Amino acid sequence: MMRLYQMQDSGNCYKVRLAAHRLGLPLELVDIDILKGESRTGDFLARNPNGRVPTLEFNDGRTLAESNAIMFYLAEGTALLPADRFARAQALQWMFFEQYSHEPYIAVARFWHSIKPGGREEKKDRFPEWHERGYQALAVMERHLSTHDWFAGNACSIADIALYAYTHVAHEGDFDIAPYKAIGAWMERIRAEPGHVPMDWRP
Protein backbone atom coordinates (compact mmCIF):
# COMPACT_ATOMS: atom_id res chain seq x y z
CA MET A 1 0.00 0.00 0.00
CA MET A 2 1.24 3.48 -0.82
CA ARG A 3 1.78 5.84 2.10
CA LEU A 4 0.63 9.47 1.91
CA TYR A 5 2.26 12.01 4.19
CA GLN A 6 -0.43 14.64 4.47
CA MET A 7 -2.45 17.21 6.40
CA GLN A 8 -6.18 16.55 6.46
CA ASP A 9 -7.40 20.10 5.82
CA SER A 10 -4.90 20.80 3.04
CA GLY A 11 -6.55 21.06 -0.37
CA ASN A 12 -3.39 19.79 -2.02
CA CYS A 13 -3.55 16.64 0.09
CA TYR A 14 -7.28 16.31 -0.50
CA LYS A 15 -6.64 16.19 -4.25
CA VAL A 16 -4.57 13.04 -3.84
CA ARG A 17 -7.02 11.34 -1.47
CA LEU A 18 -9.93 12.13 -3.80
CA ALA A 19 -8.15 10.95 -6.94
CA ALA A 20 -6.97 7.76 -5.23
CA HIS A 21 -10.47 6.99 -3.94
CA ARG A 22 -11.97 7.64 -7.38
CA LEU A 23 -9.46 5.14 -8.78
CA GLY A 24 -9.90 2.53 -6.04
CA LEU A 25 -6.30 2.88 -4.86
CA PRO A 26 -5.77 2.32 -1.12
CA LEU A 27 -3.61 4.77 0.81
CA GLU A 28 -2.08 4.66 4.25
CA LEU A 29 -2.25 8.15 5.73
CA VAL A 30 0.51 9.62 7.87
CA ASP A 31 -0.57 12.95 9.32
CA ILE A 32 2.04 15.71 9.33
CA ASP A 33 1.28 18.90 11.28
CA ILE A 34 2.99 21.67 9.34
CA LEU A 35 1.99 24.18 12.04
CA LYS A 36 4.24 22.28 14.44
CA GLY A 37 7.11 22.05 11.98
CA GLU A 38 6.72 18.31 11.40
CA SER A 39 7.47 18.71 7.68
CA ARG A 40 10.85 20.25 8.52
CA THR A 41 12.34 17.38 10.49
CA GLY A 42 15.36 15.52 9.16
CA ASP A 43 13.28 12.37 8.72
CA PHE A 44 10.68 14.13 6.59
CA LEU A 45 13.21 16.15 4.58
CA ALA A 46 14.87 12.87 3.61
CA ARG A 47 11.59 11.97 1.90
CA ASN A 48 10.90 15.42 0.44
CA PRO A 49 13.75 17.96 0.50
CA ASN A 50 11.18 20.73 -0.09
CA GLY A 51 9.57 19.96 3.25
CA ARG A 52 5.97 20.02 2.09
CA VAL A 53 2.90 17.82 2.01
CA PRO A 54 1.59 15.88 0.25
CA THR A 55 4.40 13.41 -0.28
CA LEU A 56 3.62 9.93 -1.60
CA GLU A 57 5.89 7.05 -0.58
CA PHE A 58 5.94 3.80 -2.52
CA ASN A 59 6.62 0.32 -1.14
CA ASP A 60 10.13 0.38 -2.57
CA GLY A 61 10.98 3.60 -0.73
CA ARG A 62 10.70 5.98 -3.68
CA THR A 63 8.83 9.20 -3.01
CA LEU A 64 6.92 11.65 -5.16
CA ALA A 65 6.01 15.21 -4.18
CA GLU A 66 3.75 17.96 -5.57
CA SER A 67 0.03 17.18 -5.55
CA ASN A 68 -0.56 17.52 -9.27
CA ALA A 69 2.44 15.36 -10.15
CA ILE A 70 1.15 12.69 -7.76
CA MET A 71 -2.30 12.79 -9.34
CA PHE A 72 -0.77 12.59 -12.83
CA TYR A 73 1.12 9.45 -11.77
CA LEU A 74 -1.92 7.80 -10.17
CA ALA A 75 -4.20 8.61 -13.11
CA GLU A 76 -1.91 7.27 -15.84
CA GLY A 77 -3.91 4.84 -17.99
CA THR A 78 -7.23 5.67 -16.33
CA ALA A 79 -10.28 7.73 -17.25
CA LEU A 80 -9.08 10.55 -14.97
CA LEU A 81 -6.27 11.32 -17.45
CA PRO A 82 -7.59 11.90 -20.98
CA ALA A 83 -6.28 9.49 -23.60
CA ASP A 84 -6.43 12.12 -26.33
CA ARG A 85 -3.10 13.94 -26.68
CA PHE A 86 -4.60 17.43 -26.88
CA ALA A 87 -7.00 16.86 -23.99
CA ARG A 88 -4.11 15.53 -21.89
CA ALA A 89 -2.19 18.73 -22.59
CA GLN A 90 -5.31 20.71 -21.66
CA ALA A 91 -5.36 18.92 -18.32
CA LEU A 92 -1.78 20.00 -17.71
CA GLN A 93 -2.61 23.53 -18.83
CA TRP A 94 -5.31 23.86 -16.18
CA MET A 95 -3.21 22.16 -13.52
CA PHE A 96 -0.43 24.68 -14.15
CA PHE A 97 -3.03 27.44 -13.98
CA GLU A 98 -4.20 26.07 -10.65
CA GLN A 99 -0.72 26.15 -9.16
CA TYR A 100 0.34 29.52 -10.54
CA SER A 101 -2.85 31.63 -10.74
CA HIS A 102 -5.35 30.00 -8.35
CA GLU A 103 -3.71 28.24 -5.41
CA PRO A 104 -1.28 31.05 -4.46
CA TYR A 105 -4.23 33.35 -3.73
CA ILE A 106 -7.31 31.29 -2.90
CA ALA A 107 -5.50 28.61 -0.89
CA VAL A 108 -3.16 31.06 0.80
CA ALA A 109 -6.03 33.34 1.83
CA ARG A 110 -7.84 30.32 3.27
CA PHE A 111 -4.75 29.23 5.22
CA TRP A 112 -4.24 32.59 6.88
CA HIS A 113 -7.95 33.28 7.35
CA SER A 114 -9.12 29.92 8.72
CA ILE A 115 -6.23 27.58 9.52
CA LYS A 116 -3.25 29.49 10.91
CA PRO A 117 -4.07 30.72 14.44
CA GLY A 118 -3.95 34.52 14.47
CA GLY A 119 -3.30 34.57 10.74
CA ARG A 120 -6.24 36.78 9.86
CA GLU A 121 -4.80 39.67 11.87
CA GLU A 122 -1.16 38.90 11.07
CA LYS A 123 -1.73 39.05 7.29
CA LYS A 124 -4.59 41.55 7.13
CA ASP A 125 -2.63 43.78 4.75
CA ARG A 126 -2.22 40.94 2.25
CA PHE A 127 -5.87 39.96 1.89
CA PRO A 128 -6.83 42.68 -0.61
CA GLU A 129 -4.21 41.43 -3.09
CA TRP A 130 -5.06 37.77 -2.49
CA HIS A 131 -8.75 38.48 -3.04
CA GLU A 132 -8.14 40.55 -6.17
CA ARG A 133 -5.98 37.87 -7.76
CA GLY A 134 -8.18 35.03 -6.52
CA TYR A 135 -11.28 36.58 -8.04
CA GLN A 136 -9.36 36.98 -11.30
CA ALA A 137 -8.71 33.22 -11.29
CA LEU A 138 -12.36 32.49 -10.53
CA ALA A 139 -13.39 34.70 -13.44
CA VAL A 140 -11.15 32.71 -15.79
CA MET A 141 -12.75 29.48 -14.58
CA GLU A 142 -16.24 30.93 -14.92
CA ARG A 143 -15.60 31.96 -18.53
CA HIS A 144 -14.39 28.48 -19.43
CA LEU A 145 -17.19 26.69 -17.61
CA SER A 146 -19.85 28.86 -19.24
CA THR A 147 -19.24 26.86 -22.43
CA HIS A 148 -17.69 23.60 -21.13
CA ASP A 149 -18.76 21.02 -18.56
CA TRP A 150 -15.17 20.07 -17.68
CA PHE A 151 -11.67 21.52 -17.92
CA ALA A 152 -10.08 18.90 -20.18
CA GLY A 153 -11.90 16.75 -22.72
CA ASN A 154 -15.46 15.63 -22.21
CA ALA A 155 -15.26 14.10 -18.73
CA CYS A 156 -14.08 14.84 -15.23
CA SER A 157 -10.30 14.61 -15.01
CA ILE A 158 -7.47 15.34 -12.62
CA ALA A 159 -7.62 18.93 -13.88
CA ASP A 160 -11.10 19.25 -12.38
CA ILE A 161 -9.99 17.64 -9.13
CA ALA A 162 -7.02 20.03 -8.96
CA LEU A 163 -9.24 23.08 -9.30
CA TYR A 164 -12.09 21.76 -7.17
CA ALA A 165 -9.91 21.15 -4.09
CA TYR A 166 -9.50 24.80 -3.11
CA THR A 167 -12.43 26.30 -5.03
CA HIS A 168 -15.02 24.43 -2.98
CA VAL A 169 -13.57 25.82 0.25
CA ALA A 170 -12.82 29.31 -1.10
CA HIS A 171 -15.36 30.77 1.33
CA GLU A 172 -12.97 29.80 4.12
CA GLY A 173 -10.63 32.42 2.67
CA ASP A 174 -13.47 34.97 2.67
CA PHE A 175 -14.24 34.60 -1.04
CA ASP A 176 -17.85 34.83 -2.20
CA ILE A 177 -18.33 32.33 -5.02
CA ALA A 178 -22.13 32.48 -5.06
CA PRO A 179 -22.17 34.83 -8.09
CA TYR A 180 -20.19 32.31 -10.15
CA LYS A 181 -23.07 30.19 -11.39
CA ALA A 182 -21.06 28.09 -13.87
CA ILE A 183 -18.54 27.23 -11.15
CA GLY A 184 -21.37 26.30 -8.81
CA ALA A 185 -22.90 23.94 -11.38
CA TRP A 186 -19.49 22.42 -12.09
CA MET A 187 -18.90 21.73 -8.40
CA GLU A 188 -22.27 19.97 -8.23
CA ARG A 189 -21.23 17.81 -11.20
CA ILE A 190 -18.02 16.84 -9.44
CA ARG A 191 -19.83 15.95 -6.22
CA ALA A 192 -22.18 13.74 -8.26
CA GLU A 193 -19.29 11.75 -9.76
CA PRO A 194 -18.97 8.09 -8.62
CA GLY A 195 -16.43 7.69 -5.84
CA HIS A 196 -16.52 11.32 -4.72
CA VAL A 197 -15.60 11.92 -1.07
CA PRO A 198 -15.50 15.18 0.94
CA MET A 199 -12.36 16.75 2.35
CA ASP A 200 -12.86 15.33 5.85
CA TRP A 201 -13.08 11.73 4.55
CA ARG A 202 -10.35 9.30 5.56
CA PRO A 203 -9.80 5.76 4.23
PDB file of C-alpha atoms in Angstrom:
ATOM      1  CA  MET A   1       0.000   0.000   0.000  1.00  0.00           C
ATOM      2  CA  MET A   2       1.237   3.475  -0.818  1.00  0.00           C
ATOM      3  CA  ARG A   3       1.777   5.836   2.103  1.00  0.00           C
ATOM      4  CA  LEU A   4       0.631   9.468   1.913  1.00  0.00           C
ATOM      5  CA  TYR A   5       2.255  12.009   4.188  1.00  0.00           C
ATOM      6  CA  GLN A   6      -0.433  14.636   4.466  1.00  0.00           C
ATOM      7  CA  MET A   7      -2.446  17.211   6.397  1.00  0.00           C
ATOM      8  CA  GLN A   8      -6.182  16.551   6.457  1.00  0.00           C
ATOM      9  CA  ASP A   9      -7.402  20.101   5.825  1.00  0.00           C
ATOM     10  CA  SER A  10      -4.904  20.798   3.037  1.00  0.00           C
ATOM     11  CA  GLY A  11      -6.551  21.056  -0.368  1.00  0.00           C
ATOM     12  CA  ASN A  12      -3.387  19.787  -2.020  1.00  0.00           C
ATOM     13  CA  CYS A  13      -3.547  16.640   0.095  1.00  0.00           C
ATOM     14  CA  TYR A  14      -7.284  16.306  -0.499  1.00  0.00           C
ATOM     15  CA  LYS A  15      -6.643  16.190  -4.254  1.00  0.00           C
ATOM     16  CA  VAL A  16      -4.568  13.040  -3.837  1.00  0.00           C
ATOM     17  CA  ARG A  17      -7.020  11.345  -1.465  1.00  0.00           C
ATOM     18  CA  LEU A  18      -9.930  12.128  -3.799  1.00  0.00           C
ATOM     19  CA  ALA A  19      -8.146  10.952  -6.944  1.00  0.00           C
ATOM     20  CA  ALA A  20      -6.972   7.760  -5.232  1.00  0.00           C
ATOM     21  CA  HIS A  21     -10.474   6.990  -3.945  1.00  0.00           C
ATOM     22  CA  ARG A  22     -11.967   7.645  -7.375  1.00  0.00           C
ATOM     23  CA  LEU A  23      -9.458   5.137  -8.776  1.00  0.00           C
ATOM     24  CA  GLY A  24      -9.903   2.534  -6.039  1.00  0.00           C
ATOM     25  CA  LEU A  25      -6.296   2.880  -4.862  1.00  0.00           C
ATOM     26  CA  PRO A  26      -5.774   2.319  -1.122  1.00  0.00           C
ATOM     27  CA  LEU A  27      -3.610   4.765   0.808  1.00  0.00           C
ATOM     28  CA  GLU A  28      -2.080   4.657   4.251  1.00  0.00           C
ATOM     29  CA  LEU A  29      -2.252   8.154   5.726  1.00  0.00           C
ATOM     30  CA  VAL A  30       0.510   9.624   7.865  1.00  0.00           C
ATOM     31  CA  ASP A  31      -0.566  12.948   9.315  1.00  0.00           C
ATOM     32  CA  ILE A  32       2.038  15.713   9.325  1.00  0.00           C
ATOM     33  CA  ASP A  33       1.283  18.896  11.280  1.00  0.00           C
ATOM     34  CA  ILE A  34       2.989  21.672   9.335  1.00  0.00           C
ATOM     35  CA  LEU A  35       1.990  24.177  12.036  1.00  0.00           C
ATOM     36  CA  LYS A  36       4.237  22.278  14.442  1.00  0.00           C
ATOM     37  CA  GLY A  37       7.111  22.049  11.976  1.00  0.00           C
ATOM     38  CA  GLU A  38       6.717  18.313  11.402  1.00  0.00           C
ATOM     39  CA  SER A  39       7.468  18.711   7.678  1.00  0.00           C
ATOM     40  CA  ARG A  40      10.854  20.249   8.520  1.00  0.00           C
ATOM     41  CA  THR A  41      12.338  17.381  10.494  1.00  0.00           C
ATOM     42  CA  GLY A  42      15.363  15.520   9.157  1.00  0.00           C
ATOM     43  CA  ASP A  43      13.277  12.374   8.723  1.00  0.00           C
ATOM     44  CA  PHE A  44      10.678  14.127   6.589  1.00  0.00           C
ATOM     45  CA  LEU A  45      13.210  16.149   4.580  1.00  0.00           C
ATOM     46  CA  ALA A  46      14.870  12.865   3.611  1.00  0.00           C
ATOM     47  CA  ARG A  47      11.587  11.970   1.896  1.00  0.00           C
ATOM     48  CA  ASN A  48      10.899  15.417   0.437  1.00  0.00           C
ATOM     49  CA  PRO A  49      13.753  17.963   0.497  1.00  0.00           C
ATOM     50  CA  ASN A  50      11.184  20.728  -0.089  1.00  0.00           C
ATOM     51  CA  GLY A  51       9.572  19.957   3.252  1.00  0.00           C
ATOM     52  CA  ARG A  52       5.973  20.021   2.086  1.00  0.00           C
ATOM     53  CA  VAL A  53       2.905  17.819   2.013  1.00  0.00           C
ATOM     54  CA  PRO A  54       1.588  15.878   0.252  1.00  0.00           C
ATOM     55  CA  THR A  55       4.396  13.407  -0.280  1.00  0.00           C
ATOM     56  CA  LEU A  56       3.625   9.934  -1.602  1.00  0.00           C
ATOM     57  CA  GLU A  57       5.885   7.051  -0.582  1.00  0.00           C
ATOM     58  CA  PHE A  58       5.938   3.796  -2.524  1.00  0.00           C
ATOM     59  CA  ASN A  59       6.622   0.321  -1.138  1.00  0.00           C
ATOM     60  CA  ASP A  60      10.135   0.377  -2.572  1.00  0.00           C
ATOM     61  CA  GLY A  61      10.977   3.600  -0.732  1.00  0.00           C
ATOM     62  CA  ARG A  62      10.698   5.978  -3.680  1.00  0.00           C
ATOM     63  CA  THR A  63       8.832   9.196  -3.007  1.00  0.00           C
ATOM     64  CA  LEU A  64       6.920  11.653  -5.156  1.00  0.00           C
ATOM     65  CA  ALA A  65       6.014  15.211  -4.182  1.00  0.00           C
ATOM     66  CA  GLU A  66       3.747  17.957  -5.571  1.00  0.00           C
ATOM     67  CA  SER A  67       0.031  17.178  -5.545  1.00  0.00           C
ATOM     68  CA  ASN A  68      -0.560  17.525  -9.273  1.00  0.00           C
ATOM     69  CA  ALA A  69       2.442  15.361 -10.149  1.00  0.00           C
ATOM     70  CA  ILE A  70       1.154  12.693  -7.756  1.00  0.00           C
ATOM     71  CA  MET A  71      -2.302  12.786  -9.345  1.00  0.00           C
ATOM     72  CA  PHE A  72      -0.773  12.590 -12.825  1.00  0.00           C
ATOM     73  CA  TYR A  73       1.117   9.453 -11.771  1.00  0.00           C
ATOM     74  CA  LEU A  74      -1.923   7.803 -10.172  1.00  0.00           C
ATOM     75  CA  ALA A  75      -4.201   8.611 -13.107  1.00  0.00           C
ATOM     76  CA  GLU A  76      -1.913   7.267 -15.843  1.00  0.00           C
ATOM     77  CA  GLY A  77      -3.908   4.835 -17.992  1.00  0.00           C
ATOM     78  CA  THR A  78      -7.234   5.665 -16.327  1.00  0.00           C
ATOM     79  CA  ALA A  79     -10.283   7.730 -17.252  1.00  0.00           C
ATOM     80  CA  LEU A  80      -9.084  10.555 -14.973  1.00  0.00           C
ATOM     81  CA  LEU A  81      -6.274  11.323 -17.447  1.00  0.00           C
ATOM     82  CA  PRO A  82      -7.594  11.897 -20.979  1.00  0.00           C
ATOM     83  CA  ALA A  83      -6.279   9.485 -23.598  1.00  0.00           C
ATOM     84  CA  ASP A  84      -6.427  12.122 -26.326  1.00  0.00           C
ATOM     85  CA  ARG A  85      -3.105  13.935 -26.676  1.00  0.00           C
ATOM     86  CA  PHE A  86      -4.596  17.434 -26.877  1.00  0.00           C
ATOM     87  CA  ALA A  87      -7.003  16.860 -23.988  1.00  0.00           C
ATOM     88  CA  ARG A  88      -4.113  15.529 -21.890  1.00  0.00           C
ATOM     89  CA  ALA A  89      -2.189  18.726 -22.595  1.00  0.00           C
ATOM     90  CA  GLN A  90      -5.306  20.711 -21.656  1.00  0.00           C
ATOM     91  CA  ALA A  91      -5.359  18.916 -18.317  1.00  0.00           C
ATOM     92  CA  LEU A  92      -1.780  19.996 -17.711  1.00  0.00           C
ATOM     93  CA  GLN A  93      -2.611  23.530 -18.834  1.00  0.00           C
ATOM     94  CA  TRP A  94      -5.312  23.864 -16.184  1.00  0.00           C
ATOM     95  CA  MET A  95      -3.209  22.158 -13.517  1.00  0.00           C
ATOM     96  CA  PHE A  96      -0.426  24.679 -14.152  1.00  0.00           C
ATOM     97  CA  PHE A  97      -3.030  27.442 -13.977  1.00  0.00           C
ATOM     98  CA  GLU A  98      -4.202  26.067 -10.650  1.00  0.00           C
ATOM     99  CA  GLN A  99      -0.722  26.146  -9.158  1.00  0.00           C
ATOM    100  CA  TYR A 100       0.344  29.524 -10.545  1.00  0.00           C
ATOM    101  CA  SER A 101      -2.850  31.629 -10.741  1.00  0.00           C
ATOM    102  CA  HIS A 102      -5.345  30.001  -8.349  1.00  0.00           C
ATOM    103  CA  GLU A 103      -3.709  28.239  -5.406  1.00  0.00           C
ATOM    104  CA  PRO A 104      -1.279  31.055  -4.459  1.00  0.00           C
ATOM    105  CA  TYR A 105      -4.229  33.349  -3.731  1.00  0.00           C
ATOM    106  CA  ILE A 106      -7.310  31.288  -2.899  1.00  0.00           C
ATOM    107  CA  ALA A 107      -5.502  28.613  -0.889  1.00  0.00           C
ATOM    108  CA  VAL A 108      -3.159  31.063   0.803  1.00  0.00           C
ATOM    109  CA  ALA A 109      -6.029  33.343   1.835  1.00  0.00           C
ATOM    110  CA  ARG A 110      -7.840  30.316   3.268  1.00  0.00           C
ATOM    111  CA  PHE A 111      -4.750  29.226   5.223  1.00  0.00           C
ATOM    112  CA  TRP A 112      -4.239  32.591   6.884  1.00  0.00           C
ATOM    113  CA  HIS A 113      -7.953  33.278   7.349  1.00  0.00           C
ATOM    114  CA  SER A 114      -9.118  29.922   8.722  1.00  0.00           C
ATOM    115  CA  ILE A 115      -6.227  27.580   9.520  1.00  0.00           C
ATOM    116  CA  LYS A 116      -3.253  29.491  10.913  1.00  0.00           C
ATOM    117  CA  PRO A 117      -4.069  30.723  14.438  1.00  0.00           C
ATOM    118  CA  GLY A 118      -3.954  34.521  14.465  1.00  0.00           C
ATOM    119  CA  GLY A 119      -3.301  34.574  10.738  1.00  0.00           C
ATOM    120  CA  ARG A 120      -6.242  36.784   9.858  1.00  0.00           C
ATOM    121  CA  GLU A 121      -4.796  39.667  11.871  1.00  0.00           C
ATOM    122  CA  GLU A 122      -1.163  38.904  11.070  1.00  0.00           C
ATOM    123  CA  LYS A 123      -1.726  39.046   7.288  1.00  0.00           C
ATOM    124  CA  LYS A 124      -4.595  41.550   7.135  1.00  0.00           C
ATOM    125  CA  ASP A 125      -2.628  43.784   4.750  1.00  0.00           C
ATOM    126  CA  ARG A 126      -2.222  40.936   2.246  1.00  0.00           C
ATOM    127  CA  PHE A 127      -5.873  39.958   1.892  1.00  0.00           C
ATOM    128  CA  PRO A 128      -6.834  42.683  -0.609  1.00  0.00           C
ATOM    129  CA  GLU A 129      -4.214  41.428  -3.094  1.00  0.00           C
ATOM    130  CA  TRP A 130      -5.061  37.770  -2.490  1.00  0.00           C
ATOM    131  CA  HIS A 131      -8.746  38.484  -3.044  1.00  0.00           C
ATOM    132  CA  GLU A 132      -8.142  40.546  -6.174  1.00  0.00           C
ATOM    133  CA  ARG A 133      -5.980  37.870  -7.759  1.00  0.00           C
ATOM    134  CA  GLY A 134      -8.177  35.033  -6.524  1.00  0.00           C
ATOM    135  CA  TYR A 135     -11.277  36.583  -8.043  1.00  0.00           C
ATOM    136  CA  GLN A 136      -9.364  36.985 -11.303  1.00  0.00           C
ATOM    137  CA  ALA A 137      -8.707  33.225 -11.290  1.00  0.00           C
ATOM    138  CA  LEU A 138     -12.363  32.486 -10.532  1.00  0.00           C
ATOM    139  CA  ALA A 139     -13.391  34.705 -13.443  1.00  0.00           C
ATOM    140  CA  VAL A 140     -11.148  32.711 -15.792  1.00  0.00           C
ATOM    141  CA  MET A 141     -12.745  29.484 -14.577  1.00  0.00           C
ATOM    142  CA  GLU A 142     -16.243  30.926 -14.923  1.00  0.00           C
ATOM    143  CA  ARG A 143     -15.601  31.958 -18.526  1.00  0.00           C
ATOM    144  CA  HIS A 144     -14.392  28.478 -19.430  1.00  0.00           C
ATOM    145  CA  LEU A 145     -17.192  26.691 -17.607  1.00  0.00           C
ATOM    146  CA  SER A 146     -19.850  28.859 -19.241  1.00  0.00           C
ATOM    147  CA  THR A 147     -19.245  26.856 -22.428  1.00  0.00           C
ATOM    148  CA  HIS A 148     -17.692  23.598 -21.128  1.00  0.00           C
ATOM    149  CA  ASP A 149     -18.756  21.018 -18.558  1.00  0.00           C
ATOM    150  CA  TRP A 150     -15.170  20.068 -17.681  1.00  0.00           C
ATOM    151  CA  PHE A 151     -11.672  21.517 -17.923  1.00  0.00           C
ATOM    152  CA  ALA A 152     -10.083  18.898 -20.183  1.00  0.00           C
ATOM    153  CA  GLY A 153     -11.904  16.752 -22.717  1.00  0.00           C
ATOM    154  CA  ASN A 154     -15.461  15.626 -22.207  1.00  0.00           C
ATOM    155  CA  ALA A 155     -15.257  14.099 -18.734  1.00  0.00           C
ATOM    156  CA  CYS A 156     -14.084  14.838 -15.228  1.00  0.00           C
ATOM    157  CA  SER A 157     -10.300  14.606 -15.013  1.00  0.00           C
ATOM    158  CA  ILE A 158      -7.474  15.343 -12.621  1.00  0.00           C
ATOM    159  CA  ALA A 159      -7.624  18.934 -13.883  1.00  0.00           C
ATOM    160  CA  ASP A 160     -11.101  19.249 -12.384  1.00  0.00           C
ATOM    161  CA  ILE A 161      -9.989  17.638  -9.132  1.00  0.00           C
ATOM    162  CA  ALA A 162      -7.023  20.026  -8.959  1.00  0.00           C
ATOM    163  CA  LEU A 163      -9.241  23.082  -9.300  1.00  0.00           C
ATOM    164  CA  TYR A 164     -12.092  21.763  -7.167  1.00  0.00           C
ATOM    165  CA  ALA A 165      -9.914  21.154  -4.095  1.00  0.00           C
ATOM    166  CA  TYR A 166      -9.505  24.799  -3.110  1.00  0.00           C
ATOM    167  CA  THR A 167     -12.427  26.297  -5.029  1.00  0.00           C
ATOM    168  CA  HIS A 168     -15.023  24.429  -2.983  1.00  0.00           C
ATOM    169  CA  VAL A 169     -13.573  25.824   0.255  1.00  0.00           C
ATOM    170  CA  ALA A 170     -12.815  29.306  -1.097  1.00  0.00           C
ATOM    171  CA  HIS A 171     -15.361  30.768   1.326  1.00  0.00           C
ATOM    172  CA  GLU A 172     -12.970  29.801   4.122  1.00  0.00           C
ATOM    173  CA  GLY A 173     -10.630  32.419   2.673  1.00  0.00           C
ATOM    174  CA  ASP A 174     -13.471  34.966   2.675  1.00  0.00           C
ATOM    175  CA  PHE A 175     -14.238  34.595  -1.042  1.00  0.00           C
ATOM    176  CA  ASP A 176     -17.848  34.834  -2.199  1.00  0.00           C
ATOM    177  CA  ILE A 177     -18.327  32.334  -5.016  1.00  0.00           C
ATOM    178  CA  ALA A 178     -22.134  32.481  -5.062  1.00  0.00           C
ATOM    179  CA  PRO A 179     -22.172  34.831  -8.094  1.00  0.00           C
ATOM    180  CA  TYR A 180     -20.187  32.308 -10.146  1.00  0.00           C
ATOM    181  CA  LYS A 181     -23.069  30.186 -11.388  1.00  0.00           C
ATOM    182  CA  ALA A 182     -21.064  28.092 -13.867  1.00  0.00           C
ATOM    183  CA  ILE A 183     -18.541  27.232 -11.145  1.00  0.00           C
ATOM    184  CA  GLY A 184     -21.368  26.299  -8.806  1.00  0.00           C
ATOM    185  CA  ALA A 185     -22.904  23.943 -11.380  1.00  0.00           C
ATOM    186  CA  TRP A 186     -19.485  22.418 -12.093  1.00  0.00           C
ATOM    187  CA  MET A 187     -18.898  21.729  -8.399  1.00  0.00           C
ATOM    188  CA  GLU A 188     -22.265  19.973  -8.232  1.00  0.00           C
ATOM    189  CA  ARG A 189     -21.229  17.806 -11.201  1.00  0.00           C
ATOM    190  CA  ILE A 190     -18.020  16.845  -9.438  1.00  0.00           C
ATOM    191  CA  ARG A 191     -19.834  15.951  -6.221  1.00  0.00           C
ATOM    192  CA  ALA A 192     -22.181  13.738  -8.262  1.00  0.00           C
ATOM    193  CA  GLU A 193     -19.287  11.749  -9.755  1.00  0.00           C
ATOM    194  CA  PRO A 194     -18.966   8.092  -8.621  1.00  0.00           C
ATOM    195  CA  GLY A 195     -16.430   7.695  -5.840  1.00  0.00           C
ATOM    196  CA  HIS A 196     -16.519  11.318  -4.716  1.00  0.00           C
ATOM    197  CA  VAL A 197     -15.598  11.921  -1.065  1.00  0.00           C
ATOM    198  CA  PRO A 198     -15.500  15.175   0.943  1.00  0.00           C
ATOM    199  CA  MET A 199     -12.357  16.747   2.352  1.00  0.00           C
ATOM    200  CA  ASP A 200     -12.857  15.327   5.846  1.00  0.00           C
ATOM    201  CA  TRP A 201     -13.085  11.734   4.549  1.00  0.00           C
ATOM    202  CA  ARG A 202     -10.352   9.299   5.561  1.00  0.00           C
ATOM    203  CA  PRO A 203      -9.804   5.761   4.234  1.00  0.00           C
TER     204      PRO A 203
END
